[in-house]
Coordinates of C-alpha atoms in Angstrom, one line a residue:
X1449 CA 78.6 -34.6 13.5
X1450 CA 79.9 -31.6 15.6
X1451 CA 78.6 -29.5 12.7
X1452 CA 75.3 -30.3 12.9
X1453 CA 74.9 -29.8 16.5
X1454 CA 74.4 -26.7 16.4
X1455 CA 71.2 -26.8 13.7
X1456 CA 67.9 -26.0 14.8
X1457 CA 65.1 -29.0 14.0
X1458 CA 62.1 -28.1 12.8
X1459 CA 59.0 -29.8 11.1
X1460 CA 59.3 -30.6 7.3
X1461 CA 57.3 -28.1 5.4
X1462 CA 56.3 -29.0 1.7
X1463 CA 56.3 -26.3 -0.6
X1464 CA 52.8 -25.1 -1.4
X1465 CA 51.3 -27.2 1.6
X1466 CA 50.3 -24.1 3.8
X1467 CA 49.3 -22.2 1.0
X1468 CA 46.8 -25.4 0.1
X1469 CA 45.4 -25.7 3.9
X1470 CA 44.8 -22.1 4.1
X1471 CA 42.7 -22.2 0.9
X1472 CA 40.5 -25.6 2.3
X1473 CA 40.2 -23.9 5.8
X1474 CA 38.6 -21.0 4.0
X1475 CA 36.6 -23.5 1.7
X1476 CA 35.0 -24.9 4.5
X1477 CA 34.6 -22.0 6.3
X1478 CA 32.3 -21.0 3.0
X1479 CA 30.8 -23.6 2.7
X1480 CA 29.3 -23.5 6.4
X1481 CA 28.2 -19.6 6.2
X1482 CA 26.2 -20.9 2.9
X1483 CA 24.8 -24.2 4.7
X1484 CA 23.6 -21.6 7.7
X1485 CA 22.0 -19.0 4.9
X1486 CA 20.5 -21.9 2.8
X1487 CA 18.7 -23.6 6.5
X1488 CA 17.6 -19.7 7.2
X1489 CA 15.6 -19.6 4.1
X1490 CA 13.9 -22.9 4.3
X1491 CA 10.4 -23.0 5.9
X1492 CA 8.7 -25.9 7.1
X1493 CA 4.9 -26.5 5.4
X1494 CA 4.0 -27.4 8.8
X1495 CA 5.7 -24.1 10.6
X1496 CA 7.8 -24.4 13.7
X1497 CA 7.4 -26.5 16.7
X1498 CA 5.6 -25.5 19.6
X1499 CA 8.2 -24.4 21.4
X1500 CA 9.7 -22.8 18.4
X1501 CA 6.6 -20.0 18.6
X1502 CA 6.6 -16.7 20.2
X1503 CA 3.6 -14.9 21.5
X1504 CA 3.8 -11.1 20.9
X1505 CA 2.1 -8.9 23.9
X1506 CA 1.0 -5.5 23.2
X1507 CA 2.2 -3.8 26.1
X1508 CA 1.9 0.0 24.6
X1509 CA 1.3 1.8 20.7
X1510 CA 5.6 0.9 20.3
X1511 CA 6.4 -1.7 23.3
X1512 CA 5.6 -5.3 23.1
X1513 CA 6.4 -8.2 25.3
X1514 CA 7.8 -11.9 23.7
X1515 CA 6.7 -15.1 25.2
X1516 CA 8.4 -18.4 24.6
X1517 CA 6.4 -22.1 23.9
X1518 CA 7.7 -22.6 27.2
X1519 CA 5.8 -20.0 29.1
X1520 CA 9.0 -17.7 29.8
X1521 CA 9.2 -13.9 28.7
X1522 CA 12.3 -12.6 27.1
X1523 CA 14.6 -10.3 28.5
X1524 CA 17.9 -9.0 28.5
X1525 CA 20.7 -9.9 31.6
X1526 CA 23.2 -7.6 32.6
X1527 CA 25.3 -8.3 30.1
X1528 CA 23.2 -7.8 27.4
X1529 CA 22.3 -11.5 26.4
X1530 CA 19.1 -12.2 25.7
X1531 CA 17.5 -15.0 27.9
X1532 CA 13.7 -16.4 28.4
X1533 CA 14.0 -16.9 32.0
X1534 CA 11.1 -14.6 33.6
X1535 CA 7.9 -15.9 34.6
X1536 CA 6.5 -12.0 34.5
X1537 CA 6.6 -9.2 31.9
X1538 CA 9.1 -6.6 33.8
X1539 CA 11.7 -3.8 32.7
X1540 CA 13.7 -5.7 31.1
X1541 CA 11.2 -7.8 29.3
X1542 CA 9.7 -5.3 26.8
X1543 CA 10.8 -4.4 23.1
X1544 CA 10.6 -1.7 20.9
X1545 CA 10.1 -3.2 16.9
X1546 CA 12.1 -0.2 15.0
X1547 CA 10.8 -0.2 11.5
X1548 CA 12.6 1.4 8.0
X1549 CA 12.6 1.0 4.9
X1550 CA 10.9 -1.8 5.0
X1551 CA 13.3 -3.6 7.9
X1552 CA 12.7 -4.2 11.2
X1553 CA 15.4 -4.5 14.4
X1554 CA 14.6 -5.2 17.7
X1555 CA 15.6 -2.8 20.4
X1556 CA 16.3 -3.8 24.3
X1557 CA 15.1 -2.7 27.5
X1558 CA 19.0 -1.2 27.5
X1559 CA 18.7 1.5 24.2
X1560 CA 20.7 -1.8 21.8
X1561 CA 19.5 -3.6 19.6
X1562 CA 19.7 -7.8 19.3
X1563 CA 22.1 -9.0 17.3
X1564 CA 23.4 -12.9 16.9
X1565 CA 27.3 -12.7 17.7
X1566 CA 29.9 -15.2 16.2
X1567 CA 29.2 -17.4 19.1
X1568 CA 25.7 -17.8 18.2
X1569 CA 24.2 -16.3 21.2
X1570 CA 21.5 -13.8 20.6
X1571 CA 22.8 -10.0 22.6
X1572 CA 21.0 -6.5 22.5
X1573 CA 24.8 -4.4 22.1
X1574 CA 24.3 -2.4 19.4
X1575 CA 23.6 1.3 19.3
X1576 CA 23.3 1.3 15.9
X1577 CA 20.8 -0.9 13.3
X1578 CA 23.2 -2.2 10.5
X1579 CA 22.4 -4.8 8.3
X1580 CA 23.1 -7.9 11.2
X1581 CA 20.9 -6.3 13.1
X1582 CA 17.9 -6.2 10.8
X1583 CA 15.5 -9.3 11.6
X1584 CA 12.3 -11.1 10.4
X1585 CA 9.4 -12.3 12.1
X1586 CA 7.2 -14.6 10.3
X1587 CA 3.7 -14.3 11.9
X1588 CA -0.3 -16.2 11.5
X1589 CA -1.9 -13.2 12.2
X1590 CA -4.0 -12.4 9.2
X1591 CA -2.8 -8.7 8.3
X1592 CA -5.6 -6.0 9.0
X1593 CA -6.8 -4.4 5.6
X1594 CA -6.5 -0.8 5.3
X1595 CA -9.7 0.9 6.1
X1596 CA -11.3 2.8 3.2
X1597 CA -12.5 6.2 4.6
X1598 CA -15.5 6.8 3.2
X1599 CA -16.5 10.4 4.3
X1600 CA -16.5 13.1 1.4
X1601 CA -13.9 15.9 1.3
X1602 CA -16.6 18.5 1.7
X1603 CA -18.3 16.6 4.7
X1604 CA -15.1 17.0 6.8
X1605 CA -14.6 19.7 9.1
X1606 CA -17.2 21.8 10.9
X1607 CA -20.2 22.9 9.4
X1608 CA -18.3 26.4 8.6
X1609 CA -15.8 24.7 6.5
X1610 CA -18.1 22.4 4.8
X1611 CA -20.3 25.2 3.6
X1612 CA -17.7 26.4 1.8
X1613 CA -16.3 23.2 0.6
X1614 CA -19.7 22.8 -1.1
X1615 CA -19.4 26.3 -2.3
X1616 CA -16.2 25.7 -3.6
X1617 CA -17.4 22.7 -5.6
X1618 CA -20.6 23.9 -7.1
X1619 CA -20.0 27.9 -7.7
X1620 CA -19.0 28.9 -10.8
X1621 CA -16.6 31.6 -10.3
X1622 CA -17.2 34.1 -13.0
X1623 CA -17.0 37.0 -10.2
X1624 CA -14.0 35.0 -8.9
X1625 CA -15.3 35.3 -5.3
X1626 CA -17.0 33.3 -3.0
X1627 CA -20.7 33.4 -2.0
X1628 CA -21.1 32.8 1.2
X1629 CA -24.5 32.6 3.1
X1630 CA -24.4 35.3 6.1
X1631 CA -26.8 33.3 8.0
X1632 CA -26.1 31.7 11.5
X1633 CA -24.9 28.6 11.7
X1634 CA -26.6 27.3 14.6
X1635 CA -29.2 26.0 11.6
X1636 CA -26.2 24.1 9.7
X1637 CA -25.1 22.4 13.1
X1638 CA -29.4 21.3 14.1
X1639 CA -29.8 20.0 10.5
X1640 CA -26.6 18.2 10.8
X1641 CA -27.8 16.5 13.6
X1642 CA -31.4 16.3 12.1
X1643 CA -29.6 14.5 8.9
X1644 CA -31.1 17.4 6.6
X1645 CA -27.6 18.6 6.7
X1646 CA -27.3 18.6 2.6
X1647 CA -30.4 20.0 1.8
X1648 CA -29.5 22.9 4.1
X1649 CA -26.5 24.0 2.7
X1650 CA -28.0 23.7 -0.8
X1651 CA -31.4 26.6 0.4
X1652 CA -28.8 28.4 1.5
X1653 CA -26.5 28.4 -1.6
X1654 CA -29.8 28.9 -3.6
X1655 CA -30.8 32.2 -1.7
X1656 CA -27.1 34.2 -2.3
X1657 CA -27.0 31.9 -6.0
X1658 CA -23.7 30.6 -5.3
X1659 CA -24.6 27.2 -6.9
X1660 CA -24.6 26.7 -10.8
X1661 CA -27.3 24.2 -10.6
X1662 CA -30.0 26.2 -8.5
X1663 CA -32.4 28.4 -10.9

């Protein structure tokens, strides 16, 4: 028995065991990372709870302020967690949304930008907007239809430039110059105001015949 002394014990190892755990550890950790993207993507017909909603504050035309269903603000603490602790909108309570090609991220009172780490708290860290730093917020707000502008070209600008606009659009160019009226303007500018603005322009194209339609 002297021999064996001298042999070191050690746990009994099945061949292939390690190999087999390693391969369920990763299973499972796959399997949770798919559970988390699969609970992201689900949406509740009746939306989130009350204290699930945020209440976006305009603070400026690129800063806004977040407040939680429970009355706080959002910030950022010194160490760049995000918390809703503050009763008032301060430094460190306002946002910049940072939009691109078609993404948004979130960027901190401190130049980062929020990020969820792998403990699951929310931080503003990064410098940079990568692809864990991209977010969505879902919103009621009914979006704004773009406003159809519904001035003419040759109506914009001042009454200089829209004298020649019209000229532009109703000469004929066989001299291949333009005929412009050498009268004042101060008569373009009171029938502007008068709301004979049109007919105005169009005597004075007909006296230097730089309209194709005037005989």
């Amino acid at each position: 028995m002297a021999e064996y002394s001298c042999v070191k014990s050690t746990k009994l190892v099945l061949k292939g065991a390690k190999e087999k755990s390693k391969k369920k550890h990763k299973e499972k950790k796959r399997k949770r990372e798919e559970d988390a993207a699969e609970q992201l993507d689900i949406v509740d017909d009746e939306g989130p709870s009350p204290p699930e909603q945020f209440t976006a504050v305009k603070l400026s035309d690129t800063r806004i302020a977040l407040k939680s269903g429970y009355g706080k603000y959002l910030g950022i603490n010194s160490d760049g967690l995000v918390i809703g602790r503050a009763d008032a909108i301060g430094s460190r309570e306002q946002w910049e949304p940072v939009f691109q090609d078609k993404k948004m991220a979130l960027l901190g009172a401190n130049s980062r930008f929020i990020r969820c780490n792998e403990e699951g708290d929310i931080e503003a860290k990064s410098k940079t907007a990568g692809e864990e730093e991209m977010i969505k917020i879902r919103t009621c707000a009914e979006r704004e239809a773009e406003k159809k502008d519904d001035v003419p070209h040759e109506d914009k600008g001042n009454v200089k430039q829209c004298e020649i606009n019209y000229v532009k659009k109703f000469q004929s160019f066989q001299d291949k110059k333009l005929k412009i009226s050498k009268e004042d303007t101060k008569a373009l500018r009171k029938a502007r105001k008068e709301g004979t603005f049109h007919e105005t322009l169009l005597d004075r194209r007909a006296k230097v015949k730089s309209d194709r339609y005037c005989k």
